[in-house]
Amino acid sequence: MTRILPDDLSHALATRAVHAGQVEDPLAGAVMTPIYQTSTYRQEGLGKHKGYEYARTQNPTREALERNVAALEGGTHGFAFGSGLAALDAILKLFKAGDHIVSGESVYGGSMRLMRQIFEPYGLKVTFVDSREASNFERALTPATRMIYCETPTNPMMFLTDLQAVGDLAVSRGILLAVDNTFATPVFQRPLETGTDIVLHSTTKYLNGHSDMVGGLLVTRRDDLAERIGFIQNASGAVPGPMDCWLALRGTKTLPLRMKQHDASGRRIADWLAGHQAVEKLYYPGLASHPQHALARRQMSGFGGMVSFDTGNFDLTRRIVERVRIFQLAESLGGVESLIGHPASMTHASVPPEIRREMGLTDSLLRLSVGIEAVEDLIADLEQAMN
Ligand SMILES: *Cc1c(COP(=O)(O)O)cnc(C)c1O
């Protein structure tokens, strides 16, 4: 099969986004990867086939997406899953009872729930630490530690983890490092370049970008991990359907373009919120006032469209979500449309209240996923809702 681009990552990200991992269509010359909506493939004779036997194991549309995202992250192997959590589930299946994982505590609520309520009962041990200091991960290591897991920036507090520092730590101790890169995307941050072994995505978010599917993806450069993850993907079977893969693949083609706008509008809205009297606390890594702004500048080439703020007043917070018109009250993030979320009752309802309190996730906190609408309209919408 002839690739449109060579696999050597010699092209710029915007070019890779459109073409990487795509093959020429031998039947019709289709410019867009077809949706191979099939469960099985005709074989010519016993043991004679085109490399495709059964669609849980191989699907050309899924493979095109996997190669595309792998190329965007600067990795060599990609594995698509039915959701971001199914992708994390596959990572956790690399381990066995008695193994220990050190995870950031400010991770996506469902990620923490999966580790605590599904895998801990099977005997995996997980310690959750404040991921803002790499030394917290180091202190929590035990002889049984097999993996460090973190998210940066975190959801919804925008805490950062120093990827170089935890990468160095993981490499020096010979333990795995997996990073959830859903928020920053490969457009702004590439963890594989600083010692991360596995990058995780909820493709539901920015990678797809159009809020019309749910999916997950893992990328690695390590052949040994790829072999194991590929085995788990097929053996556990949490694979996405070809239609969803195609939607995600259509999304990644415009990822660099969309991220540019999310970033520009995110900065504008964060600046505007910084000057608003109803805002008590503001969380955006692109602001000079963010406590880890220097780190953000070092490891991110953009800051994206996720902005959280706290009014310090639950009644006002409730009024804002009821009054906004362009921003829509909904879970999820990363789509072309702007969303507003209330983490305490929505995405992070499953996180224990004491951990929520500890990280500053109050009942009056709001999280914006700034979309690609005209930023003037978005600011006007917030203004009428907040005043
Ligand atoms: C949404 C999300 C997940 C989970 O992904 P699903 O596709 O919903 O399973 C994991 N991490 C982050 C940062 C997310 O935003």
CSV table of N, CA and C in Angstrom, one decimal, residues 205-335:
chain,number,residue,atom,x,y,z
A,205,LYS,N,-12.5,14.6,22.3
A,205,LYS,CA,-12.3,16.0,22.6
A,205,LYS,C,-11.6,16.7,21.4
A,206,TYR,N,-10.5,17.3,21.5
A,206,TYR,CA,-9.9,18.2,20.4
A,206,TYR,C,-9.6,17.4,19.2
A,207,LEU,N,-9.1,16.1,19.3
A,207,LEU,CA,-8.7,15.4,18.1
A,207,LEU,C,-9.8,15.3,17.1
A,208,ASN,N,-11.0,14.8,17.6
A,208,ASN,CA,-12.1,14.8,16.7
A,208,ASN,C,-12.7,16.2,16.5
A,209,GLY,N,-12.9,16.9,17.6
A,209,GLY,CA,-13.1,18.3,17.6
A,209,GLY,C,-14.6,18.8,17.2
A,210,HIS,N,-15.4,17.8,16.9
A,210,HIS,CA,-16.8,18.2,16.4
A,210,HIS,C,-17.9,17.6,17.2
A,211,SER,N,-17.5,17.1,18.4
A,211,SER,CA,-18.5,16.6,19.4
A,211,SER,C,-19.5,15.6,18.7
A,212,ASP,N,-19.0,14.7,17.8
A,212,ASP,CA,-19.9,13.8,17.2
A,212,ASP,C,-19.5,12.3,17.3
A,213,MET,N,-18.6,12.0,18.2
A,213,MET,CA,-18.2,10.6,18.5
A,213,MET,C,-17.5,10.6,19.8
A,214,VAL,N,-17.3,9.3,20.3
A,214,VAL,CA,-16.5,9.1,21.5
A,214,VAL,C,-15.4,8.1,21.1
A,215,GLY,N,-14.2,8.4,21.6
A,215,GLY,CA,-13.1,7.5,21.2
A,215,GLY,C,-11.8,7.8,22.0
A,216,GLY,N,-10.9,6.8,22.0
A,216,GLY,CA,-9.6,7.0,22.7
A,216,GLY,C,-8.5,6.5,21.8
A,217,LEU,N,-7.3,6.9,22.2
A,217,LEU,CA,-6.1,6.5,21.4
A,217,LEU,C,-4.9,6.5,22.2
A,218,LEU,N,-4.0,5.5,22.0
A,218,LEU,CA,-2.7,5.4,22.7
A,218,LEU,C,-1.6,5.5,21.6
A,219,VAL,N,-0.5,6.2,21.9
A,219,VAL,CA,0.6,6.3,21.0
A,219,VAL,C,1.9,5.9,21.8
A,220,THR,N,2.7,5.2,21.2
A,220,THR,CA,4.0,4.9,21.8
A,220,THR,C,5.1,4.8,20.7
A,221,ARG,N,6.4,4.9,21.1
A,221,ARG,CA,7.5,4.7,20.2
A,221,ARG,C,8.2,3.3,20.5
A,222,ARG,N,7.7,2.7,21.5
A,222,ARG,CA,8.4,1.4,22.0
A,222,ARG,C,7.7,0.2,21.3
A,223,ASP,N,8.5,-0.6,20.6
A,223,ASP,CA,8.0,-1.8,19.9
A,223,ASP,C,7.5,-2.8,20.9
A,224,ASP,N,8.2,-2.9,22.1
A,224,ASP,CA,7.7,-3.9,23.1
A,224,ASP,C,6.4,-3.6,23.7
A,225,LEU,N,6.2,-2.3,24.0
A,225,LEU,CA,4.9,-1.8,24.5
A,225,LEU,C,3.8,-2.0,23.4
A,226,ALA,N,4.2,-1.6,22.2
A,226,ALA,CA,3.2,-1.7,21.1
A,226,ALA,C,2.7,-3.1,20.9
A,227,GLU,N,3.6,-4.1,21.0
A,227,GLU,CA,3.2,-5.5,20.9
A,227,GLU,C,2.2,-5.8,21.9
A,228,ARG,N,2.5,-5.4,23.2
A,228,ARG,CA,1.6,-5.8,24.3
A,228,ARG,C,0.2,-5.0,24.2
A,229,ILE,N,0.3,-3.8,23.9
A,229,ILE,CA,-1.0,-3.0,23.8
A,229,ILE,C,-1.8,-3.5,22.6
A,230,GLY,N,-1.2,-3.8,21.5
A,230,GLY,CA,-1.9,-4.4,20.4
A,230,GLY,C,-2.6,-5.7,20.8
A,231,PHE,N,-1.9,-6.5,21.6
A,231,PHE,CA,-2.5,-7.8,22.0
A,231,PHE,C,-3.7,-7.5,22.9
A,232,ILE,N,-3.6,-6.5,23.8
A,232,ILE,CA,-4.7,-6.2,24.7
A,232,ILE,C,-5.9,-5.6,23.9
A,233,GLN,N,-5.5,-4.7,22.9
A,233,GLN,CA,-6.6,-4.1,22.1
A,233,GLN,C,-7.4,-5.2,21.4
A,234,ASN,N,-6.8,-6.2,20.9
A,234,ASN,CA,-7.5,-7.3,20.3
A,234,ASN,C,-8.1,-8.3,21.2
A,235,ALA,N,-7.4,-8.6,22.3
A,235,ALA,CA,-7.9,-9.6,23.3
A,235,ALA,C,-9.1,-9.1,24.1
A,236,SER,N,-9.0,-7.8,24.5
A,236,SER,CA,-10.1,-7.3,25.3
A,236,SER,C,-11.2,-6.7,24.4
A,237,GLY,N,-10.8,-6.2,23.2
A,237,GLY,CA,-11.8,-5.9,22.2
A,237,GLY,C,-12.5,-4.6,22.3
A,238,ALA,N,-11.9,-3.6,23.1
A,238,ALA,CA,-12.6,-2.3,23.2
A,238,ALA,C,-12.3,-1.4,22.0
A,239,VAL,N,-12.6,-1.9,20.8
A,239,VAL,CA,-12.2,-1.1,19.6
A,239,VAL,C,-13.3,-0.2,19.1
A,240,PRO,N,-13.0,0.9,18.5
A,240,PRO,CA,-14.0,1.8,18.0
A,240,PRO,C,-14.5,1.3,16.6
A,241,GLY,N,-15.7,1.6,16.2
A,241,GLY,CA,-16.2,1.3,14.9
A,241,GLY,C,-15.6,2.1,13.8
A,242,PRO,N,-15.6,1.7,12.6
A,242,PRO,CA,-15.0,2.4,11.5
A,242,PRO,C,-15.6,3.8,11.2
A,243,MET,N,-16.9,4.0,11.4
A,243,MET,CA,-17.5,5.3,11.2
A,243,MET,C,-16.9,6.3,12.2
A,244,ASP,N,-16.7,5.9,13.5
A,244,ASP,CA,-16.2,6.8,14.5
A,244,ASP,C,-14.7,7.1,14.2
A,245,CYS,N,-14.0,6.1,13.7
A,245,CYS,CA,-12.6,6.3,13.3
A,245,CYS,C,-12.5,7.3,12.2
A,246,TRP,N,-13.4,7.2,11.2
A,246,TRP,CA,-13.4,8.1,10.1
A,246,TRP,C,-13.7,9.5,10.5
A,247,LEU,N,-14.7,9.7,11.5
A,247,LEU,CA,-15.0,11.0,12.0
A,247,LEU,C,-13.8,11.6,12.7
A,248,ALA,N,-13.1,10.8,13.5
A,248,ALA,CA,-11.9,11.3,14.2
A,248,ALA,C,-10.8,11.7,13.2
A,249,LEU,N,-10.7,10.9,12.1
A,249,LEU,CA,-9.7,11.1,11.1
A,249,LEU,C,-10.0,12.4,10.4
A,250,ARG,N,-11.3,12.6,10.1
A,250,ARG,CA,-11.7,13.9,9.5
A,250,ARG,C,-11.3,15.1,10.4
A,251,GLY,N,-11.5,14.8,11.7
A,251,GLY,CA,-11.2,15.9,12.7
A,251,GLY,C,-9.7,16.2,12.7
A,252,THR,N,-8.8,15.2,12.7
A,252,THR,CA,-7.4,15.5,12.9
A,252,THR,C,-6.8,16.3,11.8
A,253,LYS,N,-7.5,16.2,10.6
A,253,LYS,CA,-7.0,17.0,9.4
A,253,LYS,C,-7.0,18.5,9.7
A,254,THR,N,-7.9,19.0,10.5
A,254,THR,CA,-8.0,20.4,10.8
A,254,THR,C,-7.5,20.7,12.2
A,255,LEU,N,-6.9,19.8,12.9
A,255,LEU,CA,-6.5,20.0,14.3
A,255,LEU,C,-5.6,21.2,14.5
A,256,PRO,N,-4.5,21.3,13.7
A,256,PRO,CA,-3.6,22.5,13.9
A,256,PRO,C,-4.3,23.8,13.6
A,257,LEU,N,-5.2,23.9,12.6
A,257,LEU,CA,-6.0,25.1,12.3
A,257,LEU,C,-6.9,25.4,13.5
A,258,ARG,N,-7.6,24.4,14.0
A,258,ARG,CA,-8.6,24.7,15.0
A,258,ARG,C,-7.9,25.1,16.3
A,259,MET,N,-6.8,24.4,16.6
A,259,MET,CA,-6.1,24.7,17.9
A,259,MET,C,-5.6,26.2,17.9
A,260,LYS,N,-5.2,26.6,16.7
A,260,LYS,CA,-4.7,28.0,16.6
A,260,LYS,C,-5.9,29.0,17.1
A,261,GLN,N,-7.1,28.7,16.7
A,261,GLN,CA,-8.2,29.5,17.1
A,261,GLN,C,-8.6,29.3,18.5
A,262,HIS,N,-8.6,28.1,19.0
A,262,HIS,CA,-9.0,27.8,20.4
A,262,HIS,C,-8.0,28.6,21.3
A,263,ASP,N,-6.7,28.6,20.9
A,263,ASP,CA,-5.7,29.2,21.7
A,263,ASP,C,-5.8,30.7,21.7
A,264,ALA,N,-6.1,31.3,20.5
A,264,ALA,CA,-6.2,32.8,20.4
A,264,ALA,C,-7.4,33.2,21.2
A,265,SER,N,-8.5,32.5,21.0
A,265,SER,CA,-9.8,32.9,21.7
A,265,SER,C,-9.7,32.6,23.2
A,266,GLY,N,-9.0,31.5,23.6
A,266,GLY,CA,-8.8,31.2,25.0
A,266,GLY,C,-8.0,32.3,25.7
A,267,ARG,N,-7.0,32.8,25.1
A,267,ARG,CA,-6.2,33.9,25.6
A,267,ARG,C,-7.0,35.2,25.8
A,268,ARG,N,-7.8,35.5,24.8
A,268,ARG,CA,-8.6,36.7,24.8
A,268,ARG,C,-9.6,36.6,26.0
A,269,ILE,N,-10.3,35.5,26.1
A,269,ILE,CA,-11.3,35.3,27.1
A,269,ILE,C,-10.7,35.3,28.5
A,270,ALA,N,-9.5,34.6,28.7
A,270,ALA,CA,-8.8,34.6,30.0
A,270,ALA,C,-8.5,36.1,30.3
A,271,ASP,N,-7.9,36.8,29.4
A,271,ASP,CA,-7.6,38.2,29.7
A,271,ASP,C,-8.8,39.0,30.1
A,272,TRP,N,-9.9,38.8,29.4
A,272,TRP,CA,-11.2,39.5,29.7
A,272,TRP,C,-11.7,39.1,31.1
A,273,LEU,N,-11.7,37.9,31.4
A,273,LEU,CA,-12.1,37.4,32.7
A,273,LEU,C,-11.2,38.0,33.8
A,274,ALA,N,-9.9,38.1,33.5
A,274,ALA,CA,-9.0,38.6,34.6
A,274,ALA,C,-9.4,40.0,35.0
A,275,GLY,N,-10.1,40.8,34.2
A,275,GLY,CA,-10.5,42.1,34.5
A,275,GLY,C,-11.9,42.2,35.0
A,276,HIS,N,-12.6,41.1,35.2
A,276,HIS,CA,-14.0,41.1,35.6
A,276,HIS,C,-14.1,41.0,37.1
A,277,GLN,N,-15.0,41.8,37.7
A,277,GLN,CA,-15.1,41.9,39.1
A,277,GLN,C,-15.7,40.6,39.7
A,278,ALA,N,-16.5,39.9,38.9
A,278,ALA,CA,-17.2,38.7,39.5
A,278,ALA,C,-16.2,37.5,39.6
A,279,VAL,N,-15.0,37.6,39.0
A,279,VAL,CA,-14.1,36.5,39.0
A,279,VAL,C,-13.1,36.6,40.2
A,280,GLU,N,-13.3,35.6,41.0
A,280,GLU,CA,-12.4,35.6,42.2
A,280,GLU,C,-11.1,34.9,41.9
A,281,LYS,N,-11.2,33.8,41.2
A,281,LYS,CA,-10.0,33.0,40.8
A,281,LYS,C,-10.1,32.6,39.4
A,282,LEU,N,-8.9,32.6,38.7
A,282,LEU,CA,-8.9,32.3,37.3
A,282,LEU,C,-7.7,31.4,37.0
A,283,TYR,N,-8.0,30.3,36.2
A,283,TYR,CA,-7.0,29.3,36.0
A,283,TYR,C,-6.8,29.1,34.5
A,284,TYR,N,-5.7,29.7,34.0
A,284,TYR,CA,-5.3,29.5,32.6
A,284,TYR,C,-3.8,29.6,32.5
A,285,PRO,N,-3.2,28.6,32.0
A,285,PRO,CA,-1.7,28.6,32.0
A,285,PRO,C,-1.0,29.7,31.2
A,286,GLY,N,-1.8,30.3,30.3
A,286,GLY,CA,-1.3,31.3,29.4
A,286,GLY,C,-1.2,32.7,30.1
A,287,LEU,N,-1.7,32.8,31.3
A,287,LEU,CA,-1.7,34.1,32.0
A,287,LEU,C,-0.4,34.2,32.8
A,288,ALA,N,0.2,35.3,32.8
A,288,ALA,CA,1.5,35.5,33.5
A,288,ALA,C,1.2,35.3,35.0
A,289,SER,N,0.0,35.4,35.5
A,289,SER,CA,-0.4,35.2,36.9
A,289,SER,C,-0.5,33.8,37.3
A,290,HIS,N,-0.6,32.9,36.3
A,290,HIS,CA,-0.6,31.4,36.6
A,290,HIS,C,0.6,31.0,37.3
A,291,PRO,N,0.5,30.3,38.5
A,291,PRO,CA,1.7,30.0,39.2
A,291,PRO,C,2.7,29.2,38.5
A,292,GLN,N,2.3,28.5,37.4
A,292,GLN,CA,3.3,27.7,36.7
A,292,GLN,C,3.4,28.2,35.2
A,293,HIS,N,3.2,29.5,35.1
A,293,HIS,CA,3.3,30.1,33.7
A,293,HIS,C,4.7,29.8,33.1
A,294,ALA,N,5.7,29.9,33.8
A,294,ALA,CA,7.1,29.7,33.3
A,294,ALA,C,7.2,28.3,32.7
A,295,LEU,N,6.7,27.3,33.5
A,295,LEU,CA,6.7,25.9,33.0
A,295,LEU,C,5.9,25.8,31.7
A,296,ALA,N,4.7,26.4,31.8
A,296,ALA,CA,3.8,26.4,30.6
A,296,ALA,C,4.5,26.8,29.3
A,297,ARG,N,5.3,27.9,29.5
A,297,ARG,CA,6.0,28.5,28.3
A,297,ARG,C,7.1,27.6,27.9
A,298,ARG,N,7.7,26.8,28.8
A,298,ARG,CA,8.8,26.0,28.5
A,298,ARG,C,8.3,24.7,27.7
A,299,GLN,N,7.2,24.1,28.2
A,299,GLN,CA,6.8,22.8,27.6
A,299,GLN,C,5.6,22.9,26.7
A,300,MET,N,5.0,24.0,26.5
A,300,MET,CA,3.8,24.1,25.7
A,300,MET,C,4.1,25.2,24.6
A,301,SER,N,3.6,25.0,23.4
A,301,SER,CA,3.8,26.1,22.4
A,301,SER,C,2.5,26.9,22.2
A,302,GLY,N,1.5,26.5,23.0
A,302,GLY,CA,0.2,27.3,23.0
A,302,GLY,C,-0.5,26.8,24.2
A,303,PHE,N,-1.6,27.6,24.6
A,303,PHE,CA,-2.2,27.3,25.9
A,303,PHE,C,-3.6,26.8,25.7
A,304,GLY,N,-4.2,26.9,24.5
A,304,GLY,CA,-5.4,26.2,24.2
A,304,GLY,C,-6.7,27.0,24.7
A,305,GLY,N,-7.8,26.3,24.6
A,305,GLY,CA,-9.1,27.0,24.9
A,305,GLY,C,-9.8,26.6,26.1
A,306,MET,N,-9.1,26.0,27.1
A,306,MET,CA,-9.7,25.6,28.3
A,306,MET,C,-9.4,26.6,29.4
A,307,VAL,N,-10.4,27.2,29.9
A,307,VAL,CA,-10.3,28.3,30.9
A,307,VAL,C,-11.2,28.0,32.1
A,308,SER,N,-10.7,27.9,33.3
A,308,SER,CA,-11.6,27.7,34.5
A,308,SER,C,-11.6,29.0,35.3
A,309,PHE,N,-12.7,29.3,35.9
A,309,PHE,CA,-12.8,30.4,36.8
A,309,PHE,C,-13.8,30.2,38.0
A,310,ASP,N,-13.5,30.8,39.1
A,310,ASP,CA,-14.3,30.6,40.3
A,310,ASP,C,-14.9,32.0,40.7
A,311,THR,N,-16.2,32.0,40.8
A,311,THR,CA,-16.9,33.3,41.2
A,311,THR,C,-16.9,33.4,42.7
A,312,GLY,N,-16.6,32.3,43.4
A,312,GLY,CA,-16.7,32.3,44.9
A,312,GLY,C,-18.1,32.4,45.4
A,313,ASN,N,-19.1,32.3,44.5
A,313,ASN,CA,-20.5,32.5,44.8
A,313,ASN,C,-21.4,31.5,44.0
A,314,PHE,N,-21.9,30.5,44.7
A,314,PHE,CA,-22.6,29.4,44.0
A,314,PHE,C,-23.8,29.9,43.3
A,315,ASP,N,-24.5,30.9,43.9
A,315,ASP,CA,-25.7,31.4,43.2
A,315,ASP,C,-25.4,32.1,41.9
A,316,LEU,N,-24.3,32.9,41.9
A,316,LEU,CA,-23.9,33.5,40.7
A,316,LEU,C,-23.5,32.5,39.7
A,317,THR,N,-22.7,31.5,40.1
A,317,THR,CA,-22.3,30.4,39.2
A,317,THR,C,-23.5,29.8,38.5
A,318,ARG,N,-24.5,29.5,39.3
A,318,ARG,CA,-25.7,28.9,38.8
A,318,ARG,C,-26.4,29.8,37.8
A,319,ARG,N,-26.5,31.1,38.1
A,319,ARG,CA,-27.1,32.0,37.2
A,319,ARG,C,-26.4,32.1,35.9
A,320,ILE,N,-25.0,32.1,36.0
A,320,ILE,CA,-24.3,32.2,34.7
A,320,ILE,C,-24.6,31.0,33.8
A,321,VAL,N,-24.6,29.8,34.3
A,321,VAL,CA,-24.8,28.7,33.4
A,321,VAL,C,-26.3,28.7,32.9
A,322,GLU,N,-27.2,29.3,33.6
A,322,GLU,CA,-28.5,29.3,33.1
A,322,GLU,C,-28.7,30.5,32.1
A,323,ARG,N,-27.9,31.5,32.2
A,323,ARG,CA,-28.1,32.7,31.3
A,323,ARG,C,-27.3,32.6,30.0
A,324,VAL,N,-26.2,31.9,29.9
A,324,VAL,CA,-25.4,31.9,28.7
A,324,VAL,C,-26.3,31.4,27.5
A,325,ARG,N,-26.0,31.9,26.4
A,325,ARG,CA,-26.8,31.5,25.2
A,325,ARG,C,-25.9,30.8,24.2
A,326,ILE,N,-24.7,31.3,23.9
A,326,ILE,CA,-23.8,30.7,22.9
A,326,ILE,C,-23.1,29.6,23.6
A,327,PHE,N,-22.5,29.9,24.8
A,327,PHE,CA,-21.9,28.8,25.6
A,327,PHE,C,-23.0,27.9,26.0
A,328,GLN,N,-22.9,26.6,25.8
A,328,GLN,CA,-23.9,25.6,26.2
A,328,GLN,C,-23.5,24.8,27.4
A,329,LEU,N,-24.4,24.6,28.3
A,329,LEU,CA,-24.1,23.9,29.5
A,329,LEU,C,-24.0,22.4,29.2
A,330,ALA,N,-22.8,21.8,29.2
A,330,ALA,CA,-22.7,20.4,28.8
A,330,ALA,C,-21.4,19.9,29.3
A,331,GLU,N,-21.3,18.6,29.5
A,331,GLU,CA,-20.0,17.9,29.7
A,331,GLU,C,-19.2,17.9,28.4
A,332,SER,N,-18.0,17.4,28.5
A,332,SER,CA,-17.1,17.3,27.4
A,332,SER,C,-16.4,18.7,27.0
A,333,LEU,N,-15.6,18.6,26.0
A,333,LEU,CA,-14.8,19.8,25.7
A,333,LEU,C,-14.1,19.6,24.3
A,334,GLY,N,-13.5,20.6,23.8
A,334,GLY,CA,-12.6,20.4,22.7
A,334,GLY,C,-13.4,20.5,21.3
A,335,GLY,N,-14.6,20.8,21.3
A,335,GLY,CA,-15.4,20.9,20.0
A,335,GLY,C,-15.3,22.3,19.5
